[in-house]
Coordinates of C-alpha atoms and ligand atoms in Angstrom, one line a residue:
M1 CA 20.9 13.6 2.1
R2 CA 20.1 13.7 -1.6
I3 CA 17.0 11.6 -2.7
G4 CA 16.1 10.7 -6.2
L5 CA 12.3 10.4 -6.7
I6 CA 11.2 8.4 -9.8
G7 CA 7.6 8.9 -11.0
A8 CA 6.0 12.3 -10.8
G9 CA 2.3 11.1 -10.9
R10 CA -0.4 11.1 -8.2
I11 CA 1.6 9.6 -5.3
G12 CA 4.9 10.9 -6.6
A13 CA 3.6 14.5 -6.3
L14 CA 2.5 13.8 -2.7
H15 CA 5.8 12.2 -1.7
A16 CA 7.9 14.9 -3.5
S17 CA 6.2 17.6 -1.4
T18 CA 6.8 15.6 1.8
L19 CA 10.4 14.9 1.0
A20 CA 11.0 18.5 0.1
S21 CA 9.8 19.5 3.6
L22 CA 11.9 17.1 5.6
P23 CA 15.0 18.8 7.2
S24 CA 17.2 15.7 6.5
V25 CA 16.6 16.0 2.8
T26 CA 19.1 18.6 1.4
G27 CA 18.5 17.7 -2.2
L28 CA 15.6 16.2 -4.2
V29 CA 16.0 15.1 -7.8
I30 CA 12.8 14.2 -9.7
E31 CA 12.8 11.8 -12.7
D32 CA 9.8 10.9 -15.0
V33 CA 9.6 9.5 -18.5
D34 CA 7.3 12.5 -19.0
R35 CA 10.0 15.2 -18.6
D36 CA 7.5 18.0 -18.5
L37 CA 5.7 16.5 -15.6
A38 CA 9.0 16.1 -13.8
R39 CA 9.9 19.7 -14.5
V40 CA 6.6 21.1 -13.3
L41 CA 6.6 19.1 -10.1
A42 CA 10.3 20.0 -9.4
E43 CA 9.5 23.7 -9.8
K44 CA 6.5 23.3 -7.5
V45 CA 8.3 21.7 -4.6
G46 CA 11.7 23.4 -5.2
A47 CA 13.5 20.3 -6.5
E48 CA 15.8 19.5 -9.5
T49 CA 15.2 17.2 -12.4
G50 CA 17.6 14.5 -13.6
D51 CA 17.6 10.9 -14.7
G52 CA 20.8 9.3 -13.3
L53 CA 21.6 7.9 -9.9
G54 CA 24.9 9.7 -9.5
G55 CA 25.3 11.7 -6.4
L56 CA 22.2 10.2 -4.7
D57 CA 22.0 8.7 -1.2
A58 CA 18.7 6.9 -1.8
V59 CA 15.9 6.4 -4.3
V60 CA 12.1 6.7 -3.9
V61 CA 10.1 4.8 -6.5
T62 CA 6.6 6.0 -7.3
T63 CA 6.1 4.8 -10.9
P64 CA 3.4 2.3 -12.0
T65 CA 3.7 -1.2 -10.4
S66 CA 4.9 -2.9 -13.6
T67 CA 8.1 -0.8 -13.5
H68 CA 9.0 -1.2 -9.8
R69 CA 11.2 -4.3 -10.1
A70 CA 13.5 -2.9 -12.8
L71 CA 13.9 0.4 -10.9
I72 CA 14.6 -1.4 -7.6
E73 CA 17.2 -3.6 -9.3
R74 CA 18.8 -0.4 -10.8
A75 CA 19.0 1.3 -7.4
A76 CA 20.3 -1.9 -5.8
A77 CA 23.0 -2.3 -8.4
A78 CA 24.1 1.3 -7.5
G79 CA 24.2 0.3 -3.8
L80 CA 21.3 2.7 -2.9
P81 CA 18.6 2.2 -0.3
V82 CA 15.2 2.1 -1.9
F83 CA 11.7 3.2 -0.8
C84 CA 9.2 1.7 -3.2
E85 CA 5.4 2.2 -3.5
K86 CA 3.3 -1.0 -3.0
P87 CA 3.2 -3.5 -4.5
V88 CA 6.8 -4.4 -5.2
A89 CA 5.7 -6.2 -8.4
P90 CA 2.5 -7.4 -9.8
D91 CA 3.5 -11.0 -9.4
V92 CA 5.2 -13.3 -6.8
A93 CA 8.1 -14.1 -9.1
G94 CA 8.9 -10.5 -9.8
T95 CA 8.6 -9.6 -6.1
R96 CA 11.0 -12.4 -5.1
A97 CA 13.5 -11.3 -7.8
A98 CA 13.4 -7.7 -6.5
L99 CA 13.9 -8.9 -2.9
A100 CA 16.8 -11.1 -4.1
A101 CA 18.4 -8.1 -5.8
V102 CA 18.3 -5.9 -2.7
R103 CA 19.5 -8.8 -0.5
A104 CA 22.5 -9.4 -2.8
A105 CA 23.3 -5.7 -2.9
G106 CA 23.0 -5.4 0.9
V107 CA 20.7 -2.4 0.6
P108 CA 17.4 -1.9 2.5
L109 CA 14.1 -1.9 0.6
Q110 CA 11.2 -0.1 2.5
V111 CA 7.7 -0.6 1.0
G112 CA 5.0 2.0 1.1
F113 CA 2.4 0.3 3.2
Q114 CA 1.7 3.7 5.0
R115 CA -1.0 2.2 7.2
R116 CA 1.9 0.9 9.4
H117 CA 2.4 4.6 10.2
D118 CA -1.3 5.6 10.8
A119 CA -1.8 6.6 14.4
G120 CA -5.1 4.7 14.8
I121 CA -3.8 1.5 13.2
T122 CA -0.6 1.5 15.3
A123 CA -2.8 2.0 18.4
V124 CA -4.7 -1.1 17.5
R125 CA -1.5 -3.0 17.0
D126 CA -0.2 -1.8 20.4
A127 CA -3.4 -2.7 22.2
I128 CA -3.4 -6.2 20.7
A129 CA 0.3 -6.7 21.6
A130 CA -0.3 -5.4 25.2
G131 CA -3.2 -7.8 25.6
T132 CA -5.8 -5.1 26.4
L133 CA -8.3 -6.4 23.9
G134 CA -8.0 -9.9 25.4
T135 CA -8.2 -12.8 22.9
V136 CA -8.8 -11.2 19.5
H137 CA -11.5 -13.1 17.7
L138 CA -12.2 -10.8 14.8
V139 CA -10.5 -8.1 12.7
R140 CA -12.3 -6.1 10.1
S141 CA -10.5 -4.0 7.6
A142 CA -12.0 -1.8 4.8
T143 CA -10.8 0.2 1.8
H144 CA -13.7 1.9 0.1
D145 CA -12.7 4.3 -2.7
P146 CA -15.1 7.2 -3.5
A147 CA -14.9 6.7 -7.3
P148 CA -13.3 4.2 -9.6
P149 CA -9.9 4.7 -11.2
P150 CA -9.8 5.1 -15.0
P151 CA -9.9 2.0 -17.3
G152 CA -6.2 2.2 -18.2
Y153 CA -5.3 2.1 -14.5
V154 CA -7.6 -0.9 -13.8
A155 CA -6.2 -2.9 -16.7
G156 CA -2.6 -2.6 -15.4
S157 CA -3.4 -2.7 -11.7
G158 CA -3.3 -6.5 -11.1
G159 CA -6.9 -6.5 -9.8
I160 CA -8.6 -5.2 -6.7
F161 CA -6.9 -7.6 -4.3
R162 CA -3.3 -6.9 -5.5
D163 CA -3.8 -3.2 -6.0
C164 CA -6.2 -2.2 -3.2
A165 CA -7.0 -4.8 -0.6
V166 CA -3.3 -5.7 -0.4
H167 CA -3.2 -2.7 2.1
D168 CA -5.8 -4.4 4.2
F169 CA -3.9 -7.8 4.0
D170 CA -0.8 -6.0 5.2
A171 CA -2.7 -4.1 8.0
V172 CA -4.2 -7.4 9.3
R173 CA -0.8 -9.0 9.5
F174 CA 0.7 -5.8 11.0
V175 CA -1.9 -5.4 13.8
T176 CA -2.2 -9.0 14.8
G177 CA 1.5 -10.1 14.2
R178 CA 0.1 -13.3 12.8
E179 CA 0.4 -14.9 9.3
V180 CA -2.5 -15.7 7.0
V181 CA -3.0 -19.4 6.3
E182 CA -6.3 -19.5 4.2
V183 CA -8.4 -17.1 2.2
S184 CA -12.0 -17.3 0.9
A185 CA -13.0 -14.4 -1.4
A186 CA -15.9 -13.2 -3.5
G187 CA -16.3 -10.3 -6.0
A188 CA -19.0 -8.4 -7.8
N189 CA -19.4 -6.1 -10.7
R190 CA -22.3 -3.7 -10.6
G191 CA -20.5 -0.7 -11.9
D192 CA -18.6 0.2 -15.1
A193 CA -18.1 -2.6 -17.6
Y194 CA -14.3 -2.1 -17.8
F195 CA -13.7 -3.9 -14.6
A196 CA -15.2 -7.2 -16.0
E197 CA -13.5 -6.5 -19.3
A198 CA -10.1 -6.4 -17.5
G199 CA -11.0 -9.7 -15.6
D200 CA -11.4 -7.6 -12.4
V201 CA -14.2 -6.9 -10.0
D202 CA -15.3 -3.5 -8.6
T203 CA -16.2 -4.8 -5.1
A204 CA -14.8 -7.6 -3.1
V205 CA -14.7 -9.4 0.2
A206 CA -12.0 -11.7 1.5
T207 CA -12.2 -13.8 4.7
L208 CA -8.8 -14.6 6.1
T209 CA -8.0 -17.3 8.6
L210 CA -4.9 -16.5 10.6
D211 CA -2.4 -19.0 12.0
D212 CA -3.9 -18.8 15.5
G213 CA -7.5 -19.3 14.2
T214 CA -8.4 -15.6 14.3
L215 CA -10.8 -14.6 11.5
A216 CA -10.4 -11.3 9.5
V217 CA -12.7 -9.8 7.0
C218 CA -11.4 -7.4 4.4
T219 CA -13.8 -5.4 2.2
A220 CA -13.0 -3.3 -0.8
T221 CA -15.1 -1.3 -3.2
R222 CA -14.4 1.2 -6.0
Y223 CA -17.8 2.8 -5.6
N224 CA -18.2 4.4 -2.1
G225 CA -20.0 7.5 -3.2
A226 CA -20.0 9.0 0.3
G227 CA -16.2 9.5 0.2
Y228 CA -12.9 7.7 0.9
D229 CA -13.3 5.4 3.8
V230 CA -10.4 3.3 5.3
R231 CA -11.1 1.7 8.7
L232 CA -9.9 -1.2 10.8
E233 CA -11.5 -2.8 13.8
A234 CA -10.3 -5.4 16.2
H235 CA -12.7 -7.2 18.5
G236 CA -11.5 -9.2 21.4
S237 CA -12.8 -11.0 24.6
A238 CA -11.8 -7.9 26.7
G239 CA -12.4 -5.0 24.4
A240 CA -12.6 -3.6 20.9
L241 CA -10.8 -0.8 19.1
A242 CA -11.4 1.0 15.8
A243 CA -9.0 3.0 13.7
G244 CA -10.2 5.5 11.1
L245 CA -13.4 6.6 12.8
D246 CA -13.3 10.4 13.1
A247 CA -15.2 13.5 12.0
H248 CA -14.2 13.0 8.4
T249 CA -15.3 9.3 8.1
P250 CA -17.9 9.3 5.4
L251 CA -20.5 7.4 7.4
P252 CA -23.6 9.5 7.9
P253 CA -24.8 10.4 10.5
I254 CA -21.3 10.5 12.2
T255 CA -19.7 12.6 9.5
A256 CA -19.2 16.1 11.1
A257 CA -16.7 17.6 8.6
A258 CA -16.0 17.3 4.9
P259 CA -15.5 13.6 4.1
Y260 CA -12.0 12.5 3.1
A261 CA -11.6 12.9 -0.7
G262 CA -8.8 10.3 -1.1
F263 CA -5.7 8.7 0.3
G264 CA -3.8 12.0 0.2
E265 CA -6.0 13.5 3.0
R266 CA -6.7 10.3 4.9
F267 CA -3.1 9.3 5.2
R268 CA -1.3 12.7 5.2
D269 CA 0.4 12.1 8.5
A270 CA 1.2 8.5 7.7
Y271 CA 2.9 9.4 4.5
V272 CA 5.1 12.0 6.3
A273 CA 5.9 9.4 9.0
E274 CA 6.9 6.7 6.5
L275 CA 9.2 8.9 4.6
T276 CA 10.7 10.4 7.8
A277 CA 11.3 6.7 8.8
F278 CA 12.9 6.0 5.4
C279 CA 15.3 9.0 5.8
A280 CA 16.2 7.7 9.3
L281 CA 16.9 4.3 7.7
V282 CA 19.1 5.9 5.0
A283 CA 20.9 7.9 7.7
G284 CA 21.4 4.7 9.7
T285 CA 19.5 6.0 12.7
G286 CA 16.3 4.0 12.4
P287 CA 14.8 0.6 11.5
N288 CA 13.2 -0.5 8.2
T289 CA 9.5 -0.1 9.1
C290 CA 8.3 -2.2 6.1
P291 CA 10.9 -4.6 4.6
G292 CA 10.2 -6.2 1.2
E293 CA 9.4 -9.5 2.8
E294 CA 6.3 -7.9 4.4
A295 CA 5.1 -7.0 0.9
L296 CA 5.7 -10.5 -0.4
A297 CA 3.5 -11.9 2.4
A298 CA 0.7 -9.4 1.7
L299 CA 0.9 -10.2 -2.1
L300 CA 0.6 -13.9 -1.4
V301 CA -2.7 -13.2 0.4
A302 CA -3.8 -11.2 -2.6
E303 CA -2.9 -14.1 -4.9
A304 CA -4.9 -16.5 -2.8
A305 CA -7.9 -14.1 -2.7
D306 CA -7.8 -13.7 -6.5
L307 CA -7.7 -17.5 -7.1
S308 CA -10.4 -18.1 -4.5
R309 CA -12.7 -15.5 -6.1
R310 CA -12.1 -17.0 -9.6
E311 CA -12.5 -20.6 -8.6
G312 CA -15.1 -20.2 -5.8
R313 CA -13.2 -22.2 -3.2
P314 CA -10.9 -21.6 -0.1
V315 CA -7.2 -21.3 -1.1
R316 CA -4.4 -22.0 1.4
I317 CA -1.4 -19.6 1.2
T318 CA 0.9 -22.6 0.8
E319 CA -0.8 -23.3 -2.6
V320 CA 0.2 -19.9 -4.0
A321 CA 3.6 -19.7 -2.3
A322 CA 4.8 -22.8 -4.0
Ligands
NAD1 N1 0.4 3.8 -0.8 C1 -0.6 4.4 -1.4 O1 -1.5 4.9 -0.7 C2 -0.6 4.6 -2.9 C3 -1.6 5.4 -3.5 C4 -1.6 5.6 -4.9 C5 -0.7 4.8 -5.6 N2 0.2 4.0 -5.1 C6 1.1 3.2 -5.9 O2 2.0 4.1 -6.5 C7 2.4 3.7 -7.8 C8 2.1 4.8 -8.8 O3 0.7 5.1 -8.7 P1 0.1 6.5 -9.2 O4 -1.3 6.5 -9.0 O5 0.9 7.6 -8.6 O6 0.5 6.4 -10.8 P2 0.5 7.6 -11.9 O7 0.2 7.0 -13.2 O8 -0.3 8.8 -11.4 O9 2.1 8.1 -11.9 C9 3.1 7.3 -12.4 C10 4.2 8.2 -13.0 O10 5.3 7.4 -13.4 C11 5.8 7.8 -14.6 N3 6.6 6.7 -15.2 C12 6.1 5.5 -15.8 N4 7.1 4.7 -16.1 C13 8.3 5.3 -15.7 C14 9.6 5.0 -15.7 N5 10.1 3.8 -16.2 N6 10.6 5.9 -15.2 C15 10.2 7.1 -14.8 N7 8.9 7.5 -14.7 C16 7.9 6.6 -15.1 C17 4.6 8.2 -15.4 O11 4.9 9.1 -16.5 C18 3.7 8.9 -14.3 O12 4.0 10.2 -14.2 C19 1.6 2.4 -8.1 O13 2.4 1.3 -7.9 C20 0.5 2.4 -7.0 O14 0.1 1.1 -6.6 C21 0.2 3.8 -3.7

């Protein structure tokens, strides 16, 4: 199949090299508003450059969040399946519009919540589904970045909950199979001033209440100097399971090898698995492992967390979904 990849930045470069290595991908066409960047990446991974949708079987969108909706709508209008990086859009209305476009066109939209393809996190989901943890009372999910992104990224990111903890919100829903009904959140700024200047925080905690009463705690920071640390734990009446604890986890004294530098290393296998799944979806041989509706649900949790943090009160999901 021929895949068009739009956006040759950080995650675009990662996905381009994965796609170029997949046997089912016979052609890869890279597009970026920065044509030099597209050309350099295409040369590196053995792809072509181009800026139209003609001759493509599917599109992979790895541009900044603010551009996703228009690119999803363009691919949908051309009748092409779309893989889009998270989040689908920075706001609920834009997310709903993108979902409506793919629904009307009858094309699948798979969203890049790669934790759904992480071996440890899927093992936690399987254990909860099989009942081996008993009644799950508590889920803890963490995204701790080693160093903050630049000011320009922060200003356009939608804030720490929509940009970063949205992965944790999706992972909590994914492993438990439950919906979030209420969120209480807090944030802090003890790092660079540009977070506060953008109305954002550099560190945050969100407590989620799920629809069966289970509690989940999601923590996120942009300043985890020890390294990139993404973990998830589920604690139940019959047992507990942790995902993301291995020799690279930057948690002295358990770190036994070089700590993860970033998402590229931590989720290498998950990124390959999610794009392999997308190619199977395009070929009609596999399911959509993360439909757009899942991204909307995670974004609603982020919206509630942001409002809770700003107003210092618990926020129910029904309030932000209205
Ligand atoms: N799933 C993950 O782990 C993960 C990790 C990083 C980023 N992301 C997501 O991926 C997206 C991109 O993030 P990034 O850090 O790679 O950004 P980036 O700024 O490094 O790259 C974006 C690229 O898109 C290009 N671009 C901008 N507008 C365009 C347009 N209209 N058409 C074509 N090209 C365009 C830019 O020139 C740039 O090269 C964001 O939505 C982010 O949330 C996801």
